[in-house]
Structure formats: structure tokens, C-alpha cells
Amino acid sequence: MPETGERPYHHGHLRAGLLQAAERRLREDGVDGLSLRDLARELGVSHAAPRRHFPDRRALLDALAETGFARLDTVLRAALADTADDFAVRLQAVATAYTRFATENAALLELMFRSKHRPGGERVARAAEGAFALVNELIVQGQAEGALQAGEPEQAGLILFATLQGIAALVNGDVVPPEMRDGLVETATEQFLRGARPLP
């Protein structure tokens, strides 16, 4: 079916429509369930229309990963904007926001990190920089205030990230129920702070 001026995906709306449909399909069927042809059929446009925005399936997946990192960055910054300047409170807010995103968008998050680390994934890696820079700045704040040991902030951030990813994996794998998520994050963050304090 040819794309016409009457269709809602004319004049630039098709790209956004494809990304929304692709994320929905990703959530329901996983990466293997994504194809440009099927998305075109779902949106009622010609099979060739999506290629105006995404030359191939890989380009669509990378764009989906990029938008995922942009959303994650927005979520984390919004969490910080709603907190006081206290480092422990800020850390708890970011940890909770990240883990909620990771469990509510499990398939998308997997795609985001897979795309970021694949050969040729430089654009996705750049899209991820904002969220990771935010966490790095937060760790630096904790070190400057004496709440965390001095040292490489990236290492402390990696330990925190691994802990939160572990909690998200337990929830996503149905090992623990979703209602336990926020409590686990709170406990894990408190333990991280205790373990990372400077030695007396």
C-alpha cells in the first residue's frame, strides 16, 4: 500500500511511528521479531517507505538503542531534579530510577547495551555518554564530600552498576517479584555507601 499525504506518517512522522512500533514489537517478541517489512505492514505504508529513515534492520535497532539511552538520561536527570543536595538521597534516587527503567524496559535495555558494545556501535556509545556521565558526576560528588573513598570514580560507578544490574536481572528473570525491587535497591545502596566510605 503506497504512502500518501493522508496517512499520519507523512512529513517525518514515519520515523517516530516506526520506532514506537519497533519498541512495542521488541517488548512482545524480542529482537528476532523485528523486521522493517512487518513494521511497514503494521503502519500501513509501503515496504520501501521505512528505508527512507532506516536503510536496513541494523540501522533501526541502533536508532532504537540511541533513543533508549536518551530516555534513560532523561529519567535519571528527572530523578535528580526531584531531590535535595544530599549525596545519599541523590544516589538512592538515581539507583531507584535506573533499576525501574531496567525492569520496565528489559528488552530495550538489553538491546541498548548489546548495540553499544558491538563493532560499529559508535553512535550508540555516544548516545550512552550522558547517562554514564551523570552517574560519574554523582560519584565524584560523593568522593568530594567524603561519603566515598577517593579513587577512580569509574571503578566505584561500575560496582554500583553491577549491583543494580544484578537486581534488575533477578526481577526480569522472575527470581524475585517486582514488588521487592525498590526495597532491594534501597538496601543495596545503603550497603554500597557503607562499604565505600573512607577508612577511619
JSON list of C-alpha atoms in Angstrom, two decimals:
[
{"chain": "A", "resi": 1, "resn": "MET", "atom": "CA", "xyz": [0.00, 0.00, 0.00]},
{"chain": "A", "resi": 2, "resn": "PRO", "atom": "CA", "xyz": [1.66, 3.26, -1.06]},
{"chain": "A", "resi": 3, "resn": "GLU", "atom": "CA", "xyz": [2.27, 6.01, 1.43]},
{"chain": "A", "resi": 4, "resn": "THR", "atom": "CA", "xyz": [0.02, 9.04, 0.79]},
{"chain": "A", "resi": 5, "resn": "GLY", "atom": "CA", "xyz": [-0.42, 12.54, 2.14]},
{"chain": "A", "resi": 6, "resn": "GLU", "atom": "CA", "xyz": [-3.50, 11.47, 4.08]},
{"chain": "A", "resi": 7, "resn": "ARG", "atom": "CA", "xyz": [-1.59, 8.97, 6.16]},
{"chain": "A", "resi": 8, "resn": "PRO", "atom": "CA", "xyz": [-0.43, 10.02, 9.65]},
{"chain": "A", "resi": 9, "resn": "TYR", "atom": "CA", "xyz": [3.16, 9.05, 8.86]},
{"chain": "A", "resi": 10, "resn": "HIS", "atom": "CA", "xyz": [3.69, 11.68, 6.20]},
{"chain": "A", "resi": 11, "resn": "HIS", "atom": "CA", "xyz": [6.22, 14.51, 6.60]},
{"chain": "A", "resi": 12, "resn": "GLY", "atom": "CA", "xyz": [8.58, 12.98, 9.12]},
{"chain": "A", "resi": 13, "resn": "HIS", "atom": "CA", "xyz": [6.13, 11.20, 11.40]},
{"chain": "A", "resi": 14, "resn": "LEU", "atom": "CA", "xyz": [7.00, 7.82, 9.93]},
{"chain": "A", "resi": 15, "resn": "ARG", "atom": "CA", "xyz": [10.35, 7.63, 11.72]},
{"chain": "A", "resi": 16, "resn": "ALA", "atom": "CA", "xyz": [8.77, 8.16, 15.13]},
{"chain": "A", "resi": 17, "resn": "GLY", "atom": "CA", "xyz": [5.98, 5.74, 14.26]},
{"chain": "A", "resi": 18, "resn": "LEU", "atom": "CA", "xyz": [8.49, 3.07, 13.24]},
{"chain": "A", "resi": 19, "resn": "LEU", "atom": "CA", "xyz": [10.45, 3.48, 16.47]},
{"chain": "A", "resi": 20, "resn": "GLN", "atom": "CA", "xyz": [7.31, 3.24, 18.59]},
{"chain": "A", "resi": 21, "resn": "ALA", "atom": "CA", "xyz": [6.10, 0.17, 16.74]},
{"chain": "A", "resi": 22, "resn": "ALA", "atom": "CA", "xyz": [9.59, -1.38, 16.87]},
{"chain": "A", "resi": 23, "resn": "GLU", "atom": "CA", "xyz": [9.82, -0.93, 20.64]},
{"chain": "A", "resi": 24, "resn": "ARG", "atom": "CA", "xyz": [6.38, -2.49, 21.09]},
{"chain": "A", "resi": 25, "resn": "ARG", "atom": "CA", "xyz": [7.38, -5.45, 18.90]},
{"chain": "A", "resi": 26, "resn": "LEU", "atom": "CA", "xyz": [10.70, -5.73, 20.74]},
{"chain": "A", "resi": 27, "resn": "ARG", "atom": "CA", "xyz": [8.88, -5.93, 24.08]},
{"chain": "A", "resi": 28, "resn": "GLU", "atom": "CA", "xyz": [6.47, -8.57, 22.80]},
{"chain": "A", "resi": 29, "resn": "ASP", "atom": "CA", "xyz": [8.63, -10.73, 20.52]},
{"chain": "A", "resi": 30, "resn": "GLY", "atom": "CA", "xyz": [12.27, -9.80, 21.17]},
{"chain": "A", "resi": 31, "resn": "VAL", "atom": "CA", "xyz": [14.87, -8.69, 18.65]},
{"chain": "A", "resi": 32, "resn": "ASP", "atom": "CA", "xyz": [14.19, -11.64, 16.35]},
{"chain": "A", "resi": 33, "resn": "GLY", "atom": "CA", "xyz": [10.61, -10.44, 15.92]},
{"chain": "A", "resi": 34, "resn": "LEU", "atom": "CA", "xyz": [11.66, -7.13, 14.38]},
{"chain": "A", "resi": 35, "resn": "SER", "atom": "CA", "xyz": [11.62, -6.61, 10.63]},
{"chain": "A", "resi": 36, "resn": "LEU", "atom": "CA", "xyz": [11.20, -3.47, 8.56]},
{"chain": "A", "resi": 37, "resn": "ARG", "atom": "CA", "xyz": [8.72, -5.23, 6.28]},
{"chain": "A", "resi": 38, "resn": "ASP", "atom": "CA", "xyz": [6.46, -6.26, 9.16]},
{"chain": "A", "resi": 39, "resn": "LEU", "atom": "CA", "xyz": [6.62, -2.80, 10.70]},
{"chain": "A", "resi": 40, "resn": "ALA", "atom": "CA", "xyz": [5.69, -1.22, 7.36]},
{"chain": "A", "resi": 41, "resn": "ARG", "atom": "CA", "xyz": [2.70, -3.56, 7.12]},
{"chain": "A", "resi": 42, "resn": "GLU", "atom": "CA", "xyz": [1.66, -2.73, 10.67]},
{"chain": "A", "resi": 43, "resn": "LEU", "atom": "CA", "xyz": [1.80, 1.00, 9.99]},
{"chain": "A", "resi": 44, "resn": "GLY", "atom": "CA", "xyz": [0.05, 0.71, 6.64]},
{"chain": "A", "resi": 45, "resn": "VAL", "atom": "CA", "xyz": [2.86, 2.09, 4.49]},
{"chain": "A", "resi": 46, "resn": "SER", "atom": "CA", "xyz": [4.74, 0.64, 1.55]},
{"chain": "A", "resi": 47, "resn": "HIS", "atom": "CA", "xyz": [7.53, -1.84, 2.18]},
{"chain": "A", "resi": 48, "resn": "ALA", "atom": "CA", "xyz": [10.01, 0.69, 0.81]},
{"chain": "A", "resi": 49, "resn": "ALA", "atom": "CA", "xyz": [8.87, 3.59, 3.00]},
{"chain": "A", "resi": 50, "resn": "PRO", "atom": "CA", "xyz": [10.82, 2.68, 6.17]},
{"chain": "A", "resi": 51, "resn": "ARG", "atom": "CA", "xyz": [14.08, 2.64, 4.21]},
{"chain": "A", "resi": 52, "resn": "ARG", "atom": "CA", "xyz": [13.85, 6.40, 3.81]},
{"chain": "A", "resi": 53, "resn": "HIS", "atom": "CA", "xyz": [14.74, 6.57, 7.51]},
{"chain": "A", "resi": 54, "resn": "PHE", "atom": "CA", "xyz": [16.48, 3.24, 8.18]},
{"chain": "A", "resi": 55, "resn": "PRO", "atom": "CA", "xyz": [18.50, 1.72, 5.33]},
{"chain": "A", "resi": 56, "resn": "ASP", "atom": "CA", "xyz": [18.41, -1.69, 6.99]},
{"chain": "A", "resi": 57, "resn": "ARG", "atom": "CA", "xyz": [17.33, -3.52, 10.14]},
{"chain": "A", "resi": 58, "resn": "ARG", "atom": "CA", "xyz": [20.63, -2.75, 11.90]},
{"chain": "A", "resi": 59, "resn": "ALA", "atom": "CA", "xyz": [20.05, 0.98, 11.46]},
{"chain": "A", "resi": 60, "resn": "LEU", "atom": "CA", "xyz": [16.59, 0.61, 13.03]},
{"chain": "A", "resi": 61, "resn": "LEU", "atom": "CA", "xyz": [17.98, -1.32, 16.00]},
{"chain": "A", "resi": 62, "resn": "ASP", "atom": "CA", "xyz": [20.74, 1.25, 16.55]},
{"chain": "A", "resi": 63, "resn": "ALA", "atom": "CA", "xyz": [18.23, 4.10, 16.41]},
{"chain": "A", "resi": 64, "resn": "LEU", "atom": "CA", "xyz": [16.06, 2.28, 18.92]},
{"chain": "A", "resi": 65, "resn": "ALA", "atom": "CA", "xyz": [19.07, 1.86, 21.21]},
{"chain": "A", "resi": 66, "resn": "GLU", "atom": "CA", "xyz": [20.01, 5.54, 20.84]},
{"chain": "A", "resi": 67, "resn": "THR", "atom": "CA", "xyz": [16.52, 6.70, 21.78]},
{"chain": "A", "resi": 68, "resn": "GLY", "atom": "CA", "xyz": [16.60, 4.28, 24.71]},
{"chain": "A", "resi": 69, "resn": "PHE", "atom": "CA", "xyz": [19.75, 5.88, 26.11]},
{"chain": "A", "resi": 70, "resn": "ALA", "atom": "CA", "xyz": [18.26, 9.34, 25.59]},
{"chain": "A", "resi": 71, "resn": "ARG", "atom": "CA", "xyz": [15.20, 8.29, 27.59]},
{"chain": "A", "resi": 72, "resn": "LEU", "atom": "CA", "xyz": [17.37, 6.77, 30.31]},
{"chain": "A", "resi": 73, "resn": "ASP", "atom": "CA", "xyz": [19.32, 10.02, 30.58]},
{"chain": "A", "resi": 74, "resn": "THR", "atom": "CA", "xyz": [16.06, 11.96, 30.90]},
{"chain": "A", "resi": 75, "resn": "VAL", "atom": "CA", "xyz": [14.76, 9.57, 33.57]},
{"chain": "A", "resi": 76, "resn": "LEU", "atom": "CA", "xyz": [17.94, 9.82, 35.66]},
{"chain": "A", "resi": 77, "resn": "ARG", "atom": "CA", "xyz": [18.11, 13.62, 35.42]},
{"chain": "A", "resi": 78, "resn": "ALA", "atom": "CA", "xyz": [14.46, 13.91, 36.38]},
{"chain": "A", "resi": 79, "resn": "ALA", "atom": "CA", "xyz": [15.12, 11.74, 39.44]},
{"chain": "A", "resi": 80, "resn": "LEU", "atom": "CA", "xyz": [17.96, 14.03, 40.50]},
{"chain": "A", "resi": 81, "resn": "ALA", "atom": "CA", "xyz": [15.90, 17.16, 39.88]},
{"chain": "A", "resi": 82, "resn": "ASP", "atom": "CA", "xyz": [13.37, 16.00, 42.46]},
{"chain": "A", "resi": 83, "resn": "THR", "atom": "CA", "xyz": [15.92, 15.51, 45.27]},
{"chain": "A", "resi": 84, "resn": "ALA", "atom": "CA", "xyz": [17.85, 17.66, 47.72]},
{"chain": "A", "resi": 85, "resn": "ASP", "atom": "CA", "xyz": [21.62, 18.10, 47.50]},
{"chain": "A", "resi": 86, "resn": "ASP", "atom": "CA", "xyz": [22.32, 15.31, 50.00]},
{"chain": "A", "resi": 87, "resn": "PHE", "atom": "CA", "xyz": [24.55, 12.76, 48.29]},
{"chain": "A", "resi": 88, "resn": "ALA", "atom": "CA", "xyz": [22.96, 9.64, 49.82]},
{"chain": "A", "resi": 89, "resn": "VAL", "atom": "CA", "xyz": [19.49, 10.82, 48.80]},
{"chain": "A", "resi": 90, "resn": "ARG", "atom": "CA", "xyz": [20.67, 11.63, 45.28]},
{"chain": "A", "resi": 91, "resn": "LEU", "atom": "CA", "xyz": [22.37, 8.26, 44.93]},
{"chain": "A", "resi": 92, "resn": "GLN", "atom": "CA", "xyz": [19.27, 6.44, 46.13]},
{"chain": "A", "resi": 93, "resn": "ALA", "atom": "CA", "xyz": [17.10, 8.37, 43.67]},
{"chain": "A", "resi": 94, "resn": "VAL", "atom": "CA", "xyz": [19.33, 7.56, 40.70]},
{"chain": "A", "resi": 95, "resn": "ALA", "atom": "CA", "xyz": [19.69, 3.90, 41.70]},
{"chain": "A", "resi": 96, "resn": "THR", "atom": "CA", "xyz": [15.94, 3.51, 42.03]},
{"chain": "A", "resi": 97, "resn": "ALA", "atom": "CA", "xyz": [15.22, 5.30, 38.75]},
{"chain": "A", "resi": 98, "resn": "TYR", "atom": "CA", "xyz": [17.77, 3.20, 36.87]},
{"chain": "A", "resi": 99, "resn": "THR", "atom": "CA", "xyz": [16.50, -0.11, 38.21]},
{"chain": "A", "resi": 100, "resn": "ARG", "atom": "CA", "xyz": [12.90, 0.79, 37.46]},
{"chain": "A", "resi": 101, "resn": "PHE", "atom": "CA", "xyz": [13.88, 1.67, 33.90]},
{"chain": "A", "resi": 102, "resn": "ALA", "atom": "CA", "xyz": [15.84, -1.59, 33.60]},
{"chain": "A", "resi": 103, "resn": "THR", "atom": "CA", "xyz": [12.91, -3.71, 34.75]},
{"chain": "A", "resi": 104, "resn": "GLU", "atom": "CA", "xyz": [10.18, -1.84, 32.90]},
{"chain": "A", "resi": 105, "resn": "ASN", "atom": "CA", "xyz": [12.17, -1.85, 29.63]},
{"chain": "A", "resi": 106, "resn": "ALA", "atom": "CA", "xyz": [14.09, -5.12, 29.90]},
{"chain": "A", "resi": 107, "resn": "ALA", "atom": "CA", "xyz": [14.23, -5.99, 26.19]},
{"chain": "A", "resi": 108, "resn": "LEU", "atom": "CA", "xyz": [15.10, -2.43, 25.24]},
{"chain": "A", "resi": 109, "resn": "LEU", "atom": "CA", "xyz": [17.89, -2.23, 27.81]},
{"chain": "A", "resi": 110, "resn": "GLU", "atom": "CA", "xyz": [19.41, -5.47, 26.55]},
{"chain": "A", "resi": 111, "resn": "LEU", "atom": "CA", "xyz": [19.36, -4.08, 23.02]},
{"chain": "A", "resi": 112, "resn": "MET", "atom": "CA", "xyz": [20.87, -0.80, 24.21]},
{"chain": "A", "resi": 113, "resn": "PHE", "atom": "CA", "xyz": [23.93, -2.43, 25.76]},
{"chain": "A", "resi": 114, "resn": "ARG", "atom": "CA", "xyz": [24.34, -5.00, 23.02]},
{"chain": "A", "resi": 115, "resn": "SER", "atom": "CA", "xyz": [24.28, -2.25, 20.39]},
{"chain": "A", "resi": 116, "resn": "LYS", "atom": "CA", "xyz": [26.62, -0.03, 22.41]},
{"chain": "A", "resi": 117, "resn": "HIS", "atom": "CA", "xyz": [29.34, -2.68, 22.55]},
{"chain": "A", "resi": 118, "resn": "ARG", "atom": "CA", "xyz": [29.07, -4.16, 19.09]},
{"chain": "A", "resi": 119, "resn": "PRO", "atom": "CA", "xyz": [31.67, -3.31, 16.43]},
{"chain": "A", "resi": 120, "resn": "GLY", "atom": "CA", "xyz": [30.38, -0.24, 14.61]},
{"chain": "A", "resi": 121, "resn": "GLY", "atom": "CA", "xyz": [28.23, 0.90, 17.52]},
{"chain": "A", "resi": 122, "resn": "GLU", "atom": "CA", "xyz": [29.98, 4.23, 17.99]},
{"chain": "A", "resi": 123, "resn": "ARG", "atom": "CA", "xyz": [26.80, 6.33, 17.63]},
{"chain": "A", "resi": 124, "resn": "VAL", "atom": "CA", "xyz": [25.03, 4.28, 20.27]},
{"chain": "A", "resi": 125, "resn": "ALA", "atom": "CA", "xyz": [28.05, 4.57, 22.56]},
{"chain": "A", "resi": 126, "resn": "ARG", "atom": "CA", "xyz": [27.94, 8.36, 22.17]},
{"chain": "A", "resi": 127, "resn": "ALA", "atom": "CA", "xyz": [24.22, 8.33, 22.98]},
{"chain": "A", "resi": 128, "resn": "ALA", "atom": "CA", "xyz": [25.03, 6.49, 26.21]},
{"chain": "A", "resi": 129, "resn": "GLU", "atom": "CA", "xyz": [27.56, 9.07, 27.38]},
{"chain": "A", "resi": 130, "resn": "GLY", "atom": "CA", "xyz": [25.03, 11.40, 29.02]},
{"chain": "A", "resi": 131, "resn": "ALA", "atom": "CA", "xyz": [23.61, 8.86, 31.44]},
{"chain": "A", "resi": 132, "resn": "PHE", "atom": "CA", "xyz": [27.04, 7.48, 32.36]},
{"chain": "A", "resi": 133, "resn": "ALA", "atom": "CA", "xyz": [28.48, 10.97, 32.81]},
{"chain": "A", "resi": 134, "resn": "LEU", "atom": "CA", "xyz": [25.66, 11.77, 35.22]},
{"chain": "A", "resi": 135, "resn": "VAL", "atom": "CA", "xyz": [26.49, 8.74, 37.38]},
{"chain": "A", "resi": 136, "resn": "ASN", "atom": "CA", "xyz": [30.20, 9.58, 37.23]},
{"chain": "A", "resi": 137, "resn": "GLU", "atom": "CA", "xyz": [29.49, 13.15, 38.39]},
{"chain": "A", "resi": 138, "resn": "LEU", "atom": "CA", "xyz": [27.42, 11.77, 41.25]},
{"chain": "A", "resi": 139, "resn": "ILE", "atom": "CA", "xyz": [30.28, 9.50, 42.37]},
{"chain": "A", "resi": 140, "resn": "VAL", "atom": "CA", "xyz": [32.67, 12.45, 42.19]},
{"chain": "A", "resi": 141, "resn": "GLN", "atom": "CA", "xyz": [30.28, 14.42, 44.40]},
{"chain": "A", "resi": 142, "resn": "GLY", "atom": "CA", "xyz": [30.31, 11.60, 46.95]},
{"chain": "A", "resi": 143, "resn": "GLN", "atom": "CA", "xyz": [34.09, 11.48, 46.95]},
{"chain": "A", "resi": 144, "resn": "ALA", "atom": "CA", "xyz": [34.37, 15.25, 47.33]},
{"chain": "A", "resi": 145, "resn": "GLU", "atom": "CA", "xyz": [32.02, 15.18, 50.31]},
{"chain": "A", "resi": 146, "resn": "GLY", "atom": "CA", "xyz": [33.88, 12.30, 51.96]},
{"chain": "A", "resi": 147, "resn": "ALA", "atom": "CA", "xyz": [30.97, 9.87, 51.62]},
{"chain": "A", "resi": 148, "resn": "LEU", "atom": "CA", "xyz": [33.03, 7.65, 49.29]},
{"chain": "A", "resi": 149, "resn": "GLN", "atom": "CA", "xyz": [36.68, 6.72, 49.20]},
{"chain": "A", "resi": 150, "resn": "ALA", "atom": "CA", "xyz": [38.87, 8.72, 46.87]},
{"chain": "A", "resi": 151, "resn": "GLY", "atom": "CA", "xyz": [39.99, 6.96, 43.73]},
{"chain": "A", "resi": 152, "resn": "GLU", "atom": "CA", "xyz": [38.81, 6.27, 40.22]},
{"chain": "A", "resi": 153, "resn": "PRO", "atom": "CA", "xyz": [35.12, 7.22, 40.10]},
{"chain": "A", "resi": 154, "resn": "GLU", "atom": "CA", "xyz": [34.62, 4.86, 37.16]},
{"chain": "A", "resi": 155, "resn": "GLN", "atom": "CA", "xyz": [35.50, 1.86, 39.34]},
{"chain": "A", "resi": 156, "resn": "ALA", "atom": "CA", "xyz": [33.04, 2.82, 42.07]},
{"chain": "A", "resi": 157, "resn": "GLY", "atom": "CA", "xyz": [30.41, 3.52, 39.44]},
{"chain": "A", "resi": 158, "resn": "LEU", "atom": "CA", "xyz": [30.99, 0.11, 37.86]},
{"chain": "A", "resi": 159, "resn": "ILE", "atom": "CA", "xyz": [30.49, -1.65, 41.19]},
{"chain": "A", "resi": 160, "resn": "LEU", "atom": "CA", "xyz": [27.24, 0.22, 41.73]},
{"chain": "A", "resi": 161, "resn": "PHE", "atom": "CA", "xyz": [26.11, -0.50, 38.18]},
{"chain": "A", "resi": 162, "resn": "ALA", "atom": "CA", "xyz": [26.87, -4.21, 38.54]},
{"chain": "A", "resi": 163, "resn": "THR", "atom": "CA", "xyz": [24.84, -4.35, 41.74]},
{"chain": "A", "resi": 164, "resn": "LEU", "atom": "CA", "xyz": [21.83, -2.64, 40.17]},
{"chain": "A", "resi": 165, "resn": "GLN", "atom": "CA", "xyz": [22.06, -4.76, 37.04]},
{"chain": "A", "resi": 166, "resn": "GLY", "atom": "CA", "xyz": [22.07, -7.84, 39.24]},
{"chain": "A", "resi": 167, "resn": "ILE", "atom": "CA", "xyz": [18.86, -6.75, 40.96]},
{"chain": "A", "resi": 168, "resn": "ALA", "atom": "CA", "xyz": [17.24, -5.95, 37.61]},
{"chain": "A", "resi": 169, "resn": "ALA", "atom": "CA", "xyz": [18.28, -9.37, 36.26]},
{"chain": "A", "resi": 170, "resn": "LEU", "atom": "CA", "xyz": [16.70, -11.10, 39.26]},
{"chain": "A", "resi": 171, "resn": "VAL", "atom": "CA", "xyz": [13.43, -9.24, 38.70]},
{"chain": "A", "resi": 172, "resn": "ASN", "atom": "CA", "xyz": [13.45, -9.70, 34.93]},
{"chain": "A", "resi": 173, "resn": "GLY", "atom": "CA", "xyz": [14.22, -13.39, 35.35]},
{"chain": "A", "resi": 174, "resn": "ASP", "atom": "CA", "xyz": [11.30, -13.85, 37.77]},
{"chain": "A", "resi": 175, "resn": "VAL", "atom": "CA", "xyz": [13.69, -14.91, 40.52]},
{"chain": "A", "resi": 176, "resn": "VAL", "atom": "CA", "xyz": [12.27, -12.23, 42.82]},
{"chain": "A", "resi": 177, "resn": "PRO", "atom": "CA", "xyz": [8.88, -10.49, 42.46]},
{"chain": "A", "resi": 178, "resn": "PRO", "atom": "CA", "xyz": [8.79, -6.93, 41.10]},
{"chain": "A", "resi": 179, "resn": "GLU", "atom": "CA", "xyz": [7.37, -5.57, 44.36]},
{"chain": "A", "resi": 180, "resn": "MET", "atom": "CA", "xyz": [10.70, -6.40, 46.06]},
{"chain": "A", "resi": 181, "resn": "ARG", "atom": "CA", "xyz": [12.70, -4.30, 43.60]},
{"chain": "A", "resi": 182, "resn": "ASP", "atom": "CA", "xyz": [12.71, -0.91, 45.32]},
{"chain": "A", "resi": 183, "resn": "GLY", "atom": "CA", "xyz": [13.44, -2.41, 48.73]},
{"chain": "A", "resi": 184, "resn": "LEU", "atom": "CA", "xyz": [16.38, -4.37, 47.35]},
{"chain": "A", "resi": 185, "resn": "VAL", "atom": "CA", "xyz": [17.73, -1.24, 45.67]},
{"chain": "A", "resi": 186, "resn": "GLU", "atom": "CA", "xyz": [17.45, 0.71, 48.91]},
{"chain": "A", "resi": 187, "resn": "THR", "atom": "CA", "xyz": [19.31, -1.98, 50.85]},
{"chain": "A", "resi": 188, "resn": "ALA", "atom": "CA", "xyz": [21.96, -2.38, 48.14]},
{"chain": "A", "resi": 189, "resn": "THR", "atom": "CA", "xyz": [22.56, 1.37, 48.00]},
{"chain": "A", "resi": 190, "resn": "GLU", "atom": "CA", "xyz": [22.96, 1.59, 51.77]},
{"chain": "A", "resi": 191, "resn": "GLN", "atom": "CA", "xyz": [25.42, -1.31, 51.71]},
{"chain": "A", "resi": 192, "resn": "PHE", "atom": "CA", "xyz": [27.33, 0.32, 48.84]},
{"chain": "A", "resi": 193, "resn": "LEU", "atom": "CA", "xyz": [27.64, 3.53, 50.85]},
{"chain": "A", "resi": 194, "resn": "ARG", "atom": "CA", "xyz": [28.84, 1.70, 53.96]},
{"chain": "A", "resi": 195, "resn": "GLY", "atom": "CA", "xyz": [31.38, -0.32, 52.03]},
{"chain": "A", "resi": 196, "resn": "ALA", "atom": "CA", "xyz": [32.72, 2.61, 50.03]},
{"chain": "A", "resi": 197, "resn": "ARG", "atom": "CA", "xyz": [33.24, 5.03, 52.91]},
{"chain": "A", "resi": 198, "resn": "PRO", "atom": "CA", "xyz": [36.80, 6.17, 53.59]},
{"chain": "A", "resi": 199, "resn": "LEU", "atom": "CA", "xyz": [38.62, 4.09, 56.20]},
{"chain": "A", "resi": 200, "resn": "PRO", "atom": "CA", "xyz": [38.88, 5.77, 59.63]}
]
